[in-house]
Amino acid sequence: TVAIRATDLVKSYIAGVRALDRVSLEVSSGEVLVVMGPSGSGKSTLIRTFNGLERLDGGALDVLGVRLDSTHADPQVRAIRRRVGMVFQQFNLFPHLSILENISLAPVKVQKRPKAEVEQRALELLEQMGIQEQAEKYPAQLSGGQQQRVAIARALALDPEVMLFDEPTSALDPERVKEVLDAMRQLARGGMTMVVVTHEIGFAREVADRVMFMDQGQVVETSDPVTFFSGA
Ligand code: ADP
Ligand code: ADP
């Protein structure tokens, strides 16, 4: 089944300049799509439209059966934010909350789920991310790679059906990149539908089902990783 169908997406921040210039694509359930392309080509804008963070100027999205378009209707946007998790380049953790509290906050406050159950799940996610011993610490006490894995766990705690990643390793020291990519690889193996903006060619080769290349707001190429990186 199709998780995301984008049809002729158009987005302009400045009149006459299109950050997205008629972008169409499909992402199947369980698929990993890696989006590559030069800085300013529209990658970040594109995936931010997938959970309603950016309002479209034209075209339409079907995300998990919910329609998003230029009307940017509130109920649709809210419905989709709950079901699509996102991880950014900057980890955006709450500095004054412990790791466990960072992960549990939204499930408890927004989803109104029982605290004990949420914390149990948070601990499982931390274990899955290989950082269960950090639960009681605060963000500043963790390395960048650990903080980013907390950010992934925090997104997963809301039980999303799709995960979006916007250059998740670009703010990390080189030696920390692998641990985050490994966590993402494990998530992909578990069948998560993922759209990943990244410059990590190794990750794209090994984990992507398809690789898409953008330039100047347009999709230039979409193919399987072997074809994509063969330079054909
Ligand atoms: P990428 O993620 O590929 O680097 P972006 O989606 O961030 O590309 O940006 C696409 C284009 O839109 C660029 O020209 C960028 O400068 C512009 N842009 C992005 N965000 C904004 C914004 N908030 N206001 C104005 N222009 C923006
Ligand atoms: P990314 O490529 O991950 O979007 P950027 O450094 O391009 O990272 O953008 C960081 C932030 O600045 C984003 O929130 C983006 O929307 C905003 N931004 C990017 N380009 C512009 C621009 N030309 N004018 C205003 N805001 C921008």
Short mmCIF file of N, CA, C and O in Angstrom, two decimals, residues 77-211:
data_model
loop_
_atom_site.label_atom_id
_atom_site.label_comp_id
_atom_site.label_asym_id
_atom_site.label_seq_id
_atom_site.Cartn_x
_atom_site.Cartn_y
_atom_site.Cartn_z
N VAL A 77 -4.05 18.45 9.51
CA VAL A 77 -2.67 18.64 9.95
C VAL A 77 -2.46 17.97 11.30
O VAL A 77 -1.48 17.27 11.53
N ARG A 78 -3.43 18.14 12.20
CA ARG A 78 -3.28 17.52 13.52
C ARG A 78 -3.31 15.99 13.43
O ARG A 78 -2.55 15.31 14.10
N ALA A 79 -4.19 15.49 12.58
CA ALA A 79 -4.29 14.03 12.42
C ALA A 79 -2.96 13.46 11.94
O ALA A 79 -2.53 12.40 12.41
N ILE A 80 -2.32 14.16 11.04
CA ILE A 80 -1.11 13.60 10.44
C ILE A 80 0.11 13.76 11.36
O ILE A 80 0.98 12.91 11.40
N ARG A 81 0.17 14.83 12.13
CA ARG A 81 1.32 15.02 13.04
C ARG A 81 1.42 13.89 14.05
O ARG A 81 2.51 13.51 14.46
N ARG A 82 0.26 13.38 14.45
CA ARG A 82 0.27 12.28 15.42
C ARG A 82 0.81 11.00 14.84
O ARG A 82 1.28 10.14 15.56
N ARG A 83 0.72 10.86 13.52
CA ARG A 83 1.05 9.57 12.90
C ARG A 83 2.37 9.59 12.15
O ARG A 83 2.80 8.55 11.65
N VAL A 84 2.97 10.77 12.05
CA VAL A 84 4.25 10.90 11.32
C VAL A 84 5.28 11.51 12.26
O VAL A 84 5.15 12.67 12.64
N GLY A 85 6.28 10.74 12.61
CA GLY A 85 7.33 11.22 13.51
C GLY A 85 8.43 11.91 12.74
O GLY A 85 8.64 11.62 11.55
N MET A 86 9.11 12.85 13.39
CA MET A 86 10.18 13.56 12.68
C MET A 86 11.40 13.75 13.57
O MET A 86 11.27 14.05 14.75
N VAL A 87 12.56 13.60 12.96
CA VAL A 87 13.84 13.81 13.64
C VAL A 87 14.62 14.84 12.83
O VAL A 87 14.74 14.70 11.61
N PHE A 88 15.13 15.86 13.52
CA PHE A 88 15.79 16.97 12.85
C PHE A 88 17.31 16.88 13.02
O PHE A 88 17.82 16.10 13.81
N GLN A 89 17.98 17.76 12.30
CA GLN A 89 19.44 17.84 12.43
C GLN A 89 19.82 18.23 13.87
O GLN A 89 20.70 17.62 14.47
N GLN A 90 19.14 19.23 14.39
CA GLN A 90 19.33 19.60 15.79
C GLN A 90 18.38 18.76 16.63
O GLN A 90 17.23 18.57 16.25
N PHE A 91 18.86 18.26 17.75
CA PHE A 91 18.09 17.23 18.46
C PHE A 91 16.85 17.78 19.14
O PHE A 91 15.87 17.08 19.36
N ASN A 92 16.89 19.08 19.51
CA ASN A 92 15.70 19.74 20.09
C ASN A 92 15.15 19.05 21.34
O ASN A 92 13.94 18.99 21.54
N LEU A 93 16.02 18.52 22.18
CA LEU A 93 15.54 17.93 23.43
C LEU A 93 15.27 19.05 24.44
O LEU A 93 15.84 20.13 24.35
N PHE A 94 14.39 18.78 25.39
CA PHE A 94 14.12 19.75 26.45
C PHE A 94 15.26 19.67 27.46
O PHE A 94 15.43 18.64 28.12
N PRO A 95 16.03 20.76 27.62
CA PRO A 95 17.24 20.68 28.45
C PRO A 95 16.97 20.40 29.92
O PRO A 95 17.82 19.83 30.61
N HIS A 96 15.82 20.82 30.43
CA HIS A 96 15.56 20.70 31.87
C HIS A 96 14.76 19.45 32.23
O HIS A 96 14.33 19.29 33.37
N LEU A 97 14.58 18.57 31.25
CA LEU A 97 13.91 17.30 31.53
C LEU A 97 14.91 16.16 31.36
O LEU A 97 15.80 16.23 30.51
N SER A 98 14.75 15.13 32.19
CA SER A 98 15.61 13.96 32.04
C SER A 98 15.30 13.27 30.71
O SER A 98 14.29 13.57 30.05
N ILE A 99 16.16 12.34 30.33
CA ILE A 99 15.95 11.60 29.09
C ILE A 99 14.60 10.88 29.12
O ILE A 99 13.82 10.96 28.16
N LEU A 100 14.32 10.21 30.23
CA LEU A 100 13.05 9.50 30.35
C LEU A 100 11.86 10.46 30.24
O LEU A 100 10.86 10.17 29.57
N GLU A 101 11.99 11.63 30.87
CA GLU A 101 10.92 12.63 30.81
C GLU A 101 10.76 13.21 29.40
O GLU A 101 9.64 13.47 28.94
N ASN A 102 11.90 13.42 28.71
CA ASN A 102 11.84 13.90 27.34
C ASN A 102 11.00 12.98 26.46
O ASN A 102 10.21 13.42 25.64
N ILE A 103 11.22 11.68 26.65
CA ILE A 103 10.53 10.70 25.80
C ILE A 103 9.07 10.54 26.22
O ILE A 103 8.19 10.34 25.38
N SER A 104 8.79 10.66 27.51
CA SER A 104 7.45 10.37 28.03
C SER A 104 6.49 11.55 27.94
O SER A 104 5.26 11.35 27.99
N LEU A 105 7.03 12.75 27.80
CA LEU A 105 6.18 13.95 27.90
C LEU A 105 4.97 13.94 26.97
O LEU A 105 3.82 14.04 27.42
N ALA A 106 5.22 13.80 25.67
CA ALA A 106 4.10 13.89 24.72
C ALA A 106 3.12 12.72 24.85
O ALA A 106 1.91 12.95 24.85
N PRO A 107 3.60 11.48 24.99
CA PRO A 107 2.63 10.39 25.16
C PRO A 107 1.73 10.58 26.39
O PRO A 107 0.54 10.28 26.35
N VAL A 108 2.30 11.12 27.47
CA VAL A 108 1.50 11.32 28.69
C VAL A 108 0.60 12.55 28.56
O VAL A 108 -0.60 12.49 28.82
N LYS A 109 1.19 13.69 28.14
CA LYS A 109 0.44 14.96 28.13
C LYS A 109 -0.50 15.07 26.94
O LYS A 109 -1.60 15.59 27.07
N VAL A 110 -0.04 14.65 25.76
CA VAL A 110 -0.83 14.84 24.56
C VAL A 110 -1.73 13.64 24.29
O VAL A 110 -2.91 13.79 24.01
N GLN A 111 -1.16 12.44 24.39
CA GLN A 111 -1.95 11.24 24.10
C GLN A 111 -2.70 10.72 25.32
O GLN A 111 -3.49 9.80 25.21
N LYS A 112 -2.41 11.30 26.49
CA LYS A 112 -3.09 10.93 27.73
C LYS A 112 -2.96 9.44 28.06
O LYS A 112 -3.90 8.81 28.54
N ARG A 113 -1.78 8.91 27.76
CA ARG A 113 -1.57 7.49 28.07
C ARG A 113 -1.03 7.35 29.49
O ARG A 113 -0.41 8.27 30.02
N PRO A 114 -1.28 6.21 30.15
CA PRO A 114 -0.85 6.03 31.54
C PRO A 114 0.67 6.13 31.68
O PRO A 114 1.41 5.55 30.88
N LYS A 115 1.10 6.88 32.70
CA LYS A 115 2.52 7.19 32.86
C LYS A 115 3.39 5.94 32.99
O LYS A 115 4.45 5.85 32.37
N ALA A 116 2.93 4.99 33.78
CA ALA A 116 3.75 3.79 34.01
C ALA A 116 3.98 3.02 32.72
O ALA A 116 5.10 2.57 32.42
N GLU A 117 2.93 2.91 31.93
CA GLU A 117 3.02 2.20 30.65
C GLU A 117 3.95 2.94 29.68
O GLU A 117 4.78 2.34 28.99
N VAL A 118 3.82 4.27 29.66
CA VAL A 118 4.64 5.09 28.76
C VAL A 118 6.11 4.97 29.14
O VAL A 118 6.99 4.83 28.29
N GLU A 119 6.40 4.99 30.45
CA GLU A 119 7.80 4.92 30.88
C GLU A 119 8.40 3.55 30.60
O GLU A 119 9.59 3.44 30.27
N GLN A 120 7.57 2.53 30.73
CA GLN A 120 8.04 1.18 30.38
C GLN A 120 8.44 1.12 28.91
O GLN A 120 9.51 0.63 28.54
N ARG A 121 7.58 1.68 28.07
CA ARG A 121 7.85 1.72 26.62
C ARG A 121 9.09 2.59 26.34
O ARG A 121 9.92 2.23 25.49
N ALA A 122 9.22 3.71 27.06
CA ALA A 122 10.38 4.59 26.86
C ALA A 122 11.68 3.83 27.16
O ALA A 122 12.66 3.95 26.43
N LEU A 123 11.66 3.03 28.22
CA LEU A 123 12.86 2.26 28.59
C LEU A 123 13.18 1.22 27.52
O LEU A 123 14.34 1.00 27.18
N GLU A 124 12.14 0.59 26.97
CA GLU A 124 12.36 -0.37 25.88
C GLU A 124 12.98 0.31 24.66
O GLU A 124 13.89 -0.23 24.03
N LEU A 125 12.48 1.51 24.36
CA LEU A 125 13.01 2.24 23.20
C LEU A 125 14.46 2.66 23.44
O LEU A 125 15.29 2.59 22.53
N LEU A 126 14.76 3.07 24.67
CA LEU A 126 16.15 3.43 24.98
C LEU A 126 17.06 2.22 24.83
O LEU A 126 18.19 2.32 24.34
N GLU A 127 16.55 1.06 25.23
CA GLU A 127 17.33 -0.17 25.08
C GLU A 127 17.55 -0.48 23.60
O GLU A 127 18.66 -0.81 23.17
N GLN A 128 16.48 -0.33 22.84
CA GLN A 128 16.57 -0.54 21.38
C GLN A 128 17.61 0.38 20.76
O GLN A 128 18.31 0.01 19.82
N MET A 129 17.73 1.59 21.30
CA MET A 129 18.68 2.57 20.80
C MET A 129 20.07 2.40 21.44
O MET A 129 21.00 3.15 21.14
N GLY A 130 20.17 1.44 22.36
CA GLY A 130 21.47 1.16 22.97
C GLY A 130 21.91 2.17 24.02
O GLY A 130 23.09 2.34 24.28
N ILE A 131 20.95 2.87 24.64
CA ILE A 131 21.31 3.91 25.62
C ILE A 131 20.44 3.83 26.87
O ILE A 131 20.13 4.85 27.50
N GLN A 132 20.06 2.62 27.26
CA GLN A 132 19.15 2.47 28.41
C GLN A 132 19.75 3.01 29.70
O GLN A 132 19.03 3.48 30.57
N GLU A 133 21.08 3.01 29.79
CA GLU A 133 21.73 3.48 31.03
C GLU A 133 21.70 5.01 31.16
O GLU A 133 22.10 5.56 32.19
N GLN A 134 21.17 5.71 30.13
CA GLN A 134 21.14 7.18 30.18
C GLN A 134 19.80 7.73 30.67
O GLN A 134 19.62 8.95 30.73
N ALA A 135 18.87 6.86 31.02
CA ALA A 135 17.47 7.27 31.26
C ALA A 135 17.32 8.43 32.26
O ALA A 135 16.49 9.32 32.07
N GLU A 136 18.11 8.42 33.32
CA GLU A 136 17.94 9.44 34.36
C GLU A 136 18.80 10.67 34.15
O GLU A 136 18.75 11.63 34.92
N LYS A 137 19.62 10.67 33.10
CA LYS A 137 20.49 11.82 32.86
C LYS A 137 19.75 12.94 32.14
O LYS A 137 18.60 12.78 31.73
N TYR A 138 20.45 14.07 31.97
CA TYR A 138 19.90 15.22 31.26
C TYR A 138 20.62 15.37 29.91
O TYR A 138 21.77 14.93 29.78
N PRO A 139 19.95 15.98 28.92
CA PRO A 139 20.53 16.04 27.58
C PRO A 139 21.99 16.51 27.53
O PRO A 139 22.80 15.92 26.82
N ALA A 140 22.32 17.55 28.30
CA ALA A 140 23.68 18.10 28.23
C ALA A 140 24.75 17.10 28.68
O ALA A 140 25.93 17.27 28.38
N GLN A 141 24.32 16.05 29.40
CA GLN A 141 25.28 15.04 29.88
C GLN A 141 25.56 13.97 28.82
O GLN A 141 26.39 13.10 29.02
N LEU A 142 24.84 14.03 27.71
CA LEU A 142 24.98 13.01 26.67
C LEU A 142 25.76 13.54 25.47
O LEU A 142 25.77 14.74 25.21
N SER A 143 26.40 12.62 24.75
CA SER A 143 27.05 13.00 23.49
C SER A 143 25.97 13.33 22.46
O SER A 143 24.79 12.98 22.62
N GLY A 144 26.39 13.97 21.38
CA GLY A 144 25.46 14.28 20.30
C GLY A 144 24.79 13.04 19.74
O GLY A 144 23.58 13.03 19.47
N GLY A 145 25.58 11.99 19.57
CA GLY A 145 25.02 10.75 19.02
C GLY A 145 23.98 10.14 19.95
O GLY A 145 22.96 9.60 19.49
N GLN A 146 24.24 10.23 21.25
CA GLN A 146 23.27 9.73 22.23
C GLN A 146 22.02 10.59 22.22
O GLN A 146 20.90 10.09 22.27
N GLN A 147 22.21 11.92 22.16
CA GLN A 147 21.05 12.82 22.14
C GLN A 147 20.18 12.57 20.90
O GLN A 147 18.94 12.58 21.00
N GLN A 148 20.81 12.32 19.78
CA GLN A 148 20.01 12.08 18.58
C GLN A 148 19.24 10.77 18.69
O GLN A 148 18.10 10.66 18.23
N ARG A 149 19.83 9.77 19.36
CA ARG A 149 19.10 8.52 19.56
C ARG A 149 17.93 8.71 20.53
O ARG A 149 16.90 8.06 20.41
N VAL A 150 18.10 9.62 21.49
CA VAL A 150 16.97 9.97 22.36
C VAL A 150 15.87 10.63 21.52
O VAL A 150 14.69 10.32 21.69
N ALA A 151 16.27 11.51 20.60
CA ALA A 151 15.28 12.19 19.75
C ALA A 151 14.51 11.16 18.91
O ALA A 151 13.31 11.30 18.70
N ILE A 152 15.20 10.13 18.45
CA ILE A 152 14.54 9.08 17.68
C ILE A 152 13.57 8.31 18.59
O ILE A 152 12.41 8.07 18.23
N ALA A 153 14.05 7.97 19.78
CA ALA A 153 13.19 7.26 20.74
C ALA A 153 11.96 8.09 21.09
O ALA A 153 10.84 7.57 21.20
N ARG A 154 12.16 9.40 21.23
CA ARG A 154 11.04 10.29 21.57
C ARG A 154 9.98 10.28 20.46
O ARG A 154 8.78 10.23 20.72
N ALA A 155 10.45 10.30 19.22
CA ALA A 155 9.50 10.25 18.10
C ALA A 155 8.78 8.89 18.08
O ALA A 155 7.57 8.82 17.87
N LEU A 156 9.53 7.82 18.33
CA LEU A 156 8.95 6.47 18.27
C LEU A 156 7.95 6.22 19.40
O LEU A 156 7.05 5.39 19.27
N ALA A 157 8.10 6.94 20.50
CA ALA A 157 7.22 6.74 21.66
C ALA A 157 5.78 7.09 21.33
O ALA A 157 4.86 6.67 22.03
N LEU A 158 5.57 7.86 20.27
CA LEU A 158 4.21 8.21 19.85
C LEU A 158 3.64 7.19 18.87
O LEU A 158 2.57 7.40 18.30
N ASP A 159 4.37 6.09 18.67
CA ASP A 159 3.94 5.01 17.76
C ASP A 159 3.59 5.50 16.36
O ASP A 159 2.49 5.24 15.84
N PRO A 160 4.51 6.22 15.72
CA PRO A 160 4.23 6.73 14.38
C PRO A 160 4.22 5.60 13.35
O PRO A 160 4.82 4.56 13.56
N GLU A 161 3.52 5.87 12.25
CA GLU A 161 3.49 4.90 11.15
C GLU A 161 4.53 5.23 10.09
O GLU A 161 4.88 4.40 9.26
N VAL A 162 4.98 6.49 10.10
CA VAL A 162 6.02 6.95 9.17
C VAL A 162 7.02 7.76 9.98
O VAL A 162 6.64 8.49 10.89
N MET A 163 8.30 7.64 9.64
CA MET A 163 9.33 8.46 10.29
C MET A 163 10.08 9.27 9.24
O MET A 163 10.53 8.74 8.23
N LEU A 164 10.20 10.58 9.51
CA LEU A 164 10.93 11.49 8.64
C LEU A 164 12.23 11.89 9.33
O LEU A 164 12.23 12.20 10.53
N PHE A 165 13.32 11.89 8.58
CA PHE A 165 14.63 12.28 9.13
C PHE A 165 15.21 13.38 8.26
O PHE A 165 15.40 13.19 7.06
N ASP A 166 15.51 14.54 8.85
CA ASP A 166 16.08 15.66 8.10
C ASP A 166 17.55 15.84 8.49
O ASP A 166 17.86 16.47 9.49
N GLU A 167 18.43 15.30 7.70
CA GLU A 167 19.88 15.34 7.96
C GLU A 167 20.21 15.01 9.41
O GLU A 167 20.84 15.80 10.12
N PRO A 168 19.82 13.82 9.86
CA PRO A 168 19.92 13.48 11.29
C PRO A 168 21.35 13.35 11.81
O PRO A 168 21.55 13.40 13.02
N THR A 169 22.32 13.21 10.90
CA THR A 169 23.70 13.05 11.40
C THR A 169 24.59 14.24 11.05
O THR A 169 25.78 14.23 11.34
N SER A 170 24.01 15.27 10.44
CA SER A 170 24.85 16.38 9.96
C SER A 170 25.45 17.23 11.07
O SER A 170 26.43 17.93 10.85
N ALA A 171 24.85 17.19 12.27
CA ALA A 171 25.37 18.00 13.36
C ALA A 171 26.28 17.19 14.29
O ALA A 171 26.70 17.69 15.33
N LEU A 172 26.59 15.96 13.89
CA LEU A 172 27.35 15.07 14.78
C LEU A 172 28.83 15.02 14.42
O LEU A 172 29.21 15.18 13.27
N ASP A 173 29.65 14.76 15.45
CA ASP A 173 31.06 14.47 15.20
C ASP A 173 31.13 13.20 14.37
O ASP A 173 30.32 12.29 14.56
N PRO A 174 32.10 13.12 13.46
CA PRO A 174 32.19 11.96 12.56
C PRO A 174 32.13 10.62 13.29
O PRO A 174 31.48 9.69 12.82
N GLU A 175 32.77 10.53 14.46
CA GLU A 175 32.80 9.23 15.14
C GLU A 175 31.46 8.86 15.78
O GLU A 175 31.27 7.75 16.25
N ARG A 176 30.51 9.80 15.80
CA ARG A 176 29.19 9.55 16.38
C ARG A 176 28.14 9.24 15.31
O ARG A 176 27.00 8.88 15.65
N VAL A 177 28.51 9.43 14.07
CA VAL A 177 27.53 9.27 12.99
C VAL A 177 27.04 7.83 12.89
O VAL A 177 25.85 7.57 12.77
N LYS A 178 27.98 6.89 13.02
CA LYS A 178 27.65 5.48 12.79
C LYS A 178 26.59 4.97 13.77
O LYS A 178 25.69 4.22 13.38
N GLU A 179 26.69 5.37 15.04
CA GLU A 179 25.75 4.84 16.02
C GLU A 179 24.32 5.29 15.74
O GLU A 179 23.37 4.55 15.98
N VAL A 180 24.17 6.47 15.19
CA VAL A 180 22.83 6.94 14.82
C VAL A 180 22.34 6.22 13.56
O VAL A 180 21.19 5.78 13.49
N LEU A 181 23.23 6.09 12.58
CA LEU A 181 22.84 5.39 11.35
C LEU A 181 22.49 3.93 11.64
O LEU A 181 21.58 3.36 11.04
N ASP A 182 23.22 3.31 12.59
CA ASP A 182 22.92 1.92 12.96
C ASP A 182 21.52 1.80 13.56
O ASP A 182 20.78 0.86 13.26
N ALA A 183 21.16 2.77 14.40
CA ALA A 183 19.82 2.76 15.00
C ALA A 183 18.75 2.92 13.91
O ALA A 183 17.70 2.27 13.94
N MET A 184 19.04 3.77 12.93
CA MET A 184 18.10 3.98 11.82
C MET A 184 17.99 2.74 10.95
O MET A 184 16.91 2.39 10.46
N ARG A 185 19.12 2.08 10.75
CA ARG A 185 19.14 0.85 9.94
C ARG A 185 18.27 -0.23 10.61
O ARG A 185 17.49 -0.92 9.96
N GLN A 186 18.39 -0.32 11.93
CA GLN A 186 17.61 -1.30 12.69
C GLN A 186 16.11 -0.99 12.56
O GLN A 186 15.29 -1.90 12.41
N LEU A 187 15.78 0.29 12.60
CA LEU A 187 14.38 0.70 12.45
C LEU A 187 13.86 0.32 11.07
O LEU A 187 12.73 -0.16 10.92
N ALA A 188 14.69 0.51 10.06
CA ALA A 188 14.31 0.16 8.69
C ALA A 188 14.08 -1.35 8.58
O ALA A 188 13.11 -1.80 7.97
N ARG A 189 14.96 -2.13 9.19
CA ARG A 189 14.82 -3.59 9.15
C ARG A 189 13.53 -4.04 9.82
O ARG A 189 12.94 -5.04 9.44
N GLY A 190 13.09 -3.28 10.82
CA GLY A 190 11.85 -3.60 11.51
C GLY A 190 10.61 -3.25 10.69
O GLY A 190 9.50 -3.48 11.14
N GLY A 191 10.80 -2.67 9.51
CA GLY A 191 9.67 -2.44 8.61
C GLY A 191 9.10 -1.03 8.66
O GLY A 191 8.05 -0.78 8.05
N MET A 192 9.76 -0.11 9.36
CA MET A 192 9.25 1.26 9.43
C MET A 192 9.31 1.92 8.04
O MET A 192 10.28 1.74 7.32
N THR A 193 8.28 2.66 7.72
CA THR A 193 8.29 3.50 6.51
C THR A 193 9.11 4.74 6.84
O THR A 193 8.83 5.43 7.82
N MET A 194 10.15 5.01 6.03
CA MET A 194 11.07 6.10 6.37
C MET A 194 11.40 6.95 5.15
O MET A 194 11.63 6.42 4.07
N VAL A 195 11.44 8.27 5.35
CA VAL A 195 11.97 9.17 4.35
C VAL A 195 13.14 9.89 5.01
O VAL A 195 12.97 10.52 6.06
N VAL A 196 14.32 9.75 4.42
CA VAL A 196 15.54 10.21 5.06
C VAL A 196 16.29 11.17 4.14
O VAL A 196 16.72 10.77 3.05
N VAL A 197 16.43 12.42 4.58
CA VAL A 197 17.30 13.36 3.88
C VAL A 197 18.69 13.20 4.49
O VAL A 197 18.87 13.38 5.70
N THR A 198 19.65 12.82 3.66
CA THR A 198 21.00 12.62 4.19
C THR A 198 22.03 12.71 3.08
O THR A 198 21.72 12.50 1.90
N HIS A 199 23.25 13.04 3.47
CA HIS A 199 24.37 13.02 2.53
C HIS A 199 25.20 11.75 2.71
O HIS A 199 26.24 11.60 2.08
N GLU A 200 24.74 10.84 3.59
CA GLU A 200 25.51 9.62 3.89
C GLU A 200 25.29 8.58 2.80
O GLU A 200 24.30 7.83 2.79
N ILE A 201 26.24 8.50 1.88
CA ILE A 201 26.11 7.60 0.73
C ILE A 201 26.09 6.14 1.16
O ILE A 201 25.34 5.33 0.62
N GLY A 202 26.90 5.80 2.17
CA GLY A 202 26.93 4.42 2.65
C GLY A 202 25.58 3.97 3.14
O GLY A 202 25.11 2.87 2.82
N PHE A 203 24.93 4.82 3.90
CA PHE A 203 23.58 4.51 4.41
C PHE A 203 22.61 4.35 3.24
O PHE A 203 21.82 3.41 3.20
N ALA A 204 22.68 5.26 2.28
CA ALA A 204 21.78 5.21 1.13
C ALA A 204 21.97 3.91 0.35
O ALA A 204 21.00 3.23 -0.01
N ARG A 205 23.21 3.53 0.13
CA ARG A 205 23.51 2.29 -0.60
C ARG A 205 22.96 1.06 0.11
O ARG A 205 22.40 0.17 -0.52
N GLU A 206 23.14 1.02 1.42
CA GLU A 206 22.84 -0.21 2.16
C GLU A 206 21.38 -0.30 2.60
O GLU A 206 20.83 -1.40 2.70
N VAL A 207 20.77 0.83 2.90
CA VAL A 207 19.46 0.79 3.56
C VAL A 207 18.31 1.25 2.65
O VAL A 207 17.19 0.76 2.78
N ALA A 208 18.59 2.15 1.72
CA ALA A 208 17.50 2.70 0.90
C ALA A 208 16.91 1.64 -0.02
O ALA A 208 17.62 0.82 -0.58
N ASP A 209 15.60 1.67 -0.16
CA ASP A 209 14.96 0.92 -1.24
C ASP A 209 15.05 1.73 -2.53
O ASP A 209 15.25 1.18 -3.60
N ARG A 210 14.88 3.03 -2.37
CA ARG A 210 15.04 3.93 -3.53
C ARG A 210 15.74 5.20 -3.07
O ARG A 210 15.62 5.61 -1.92
N VAL A 211 16.46 5.79 -4.01
CA VAL A 211 17.14 7.06 -3.76
C VAL A 211 16.59 8.08 -4.75
O VAL A 211 16.42 7.79 -5.93
#
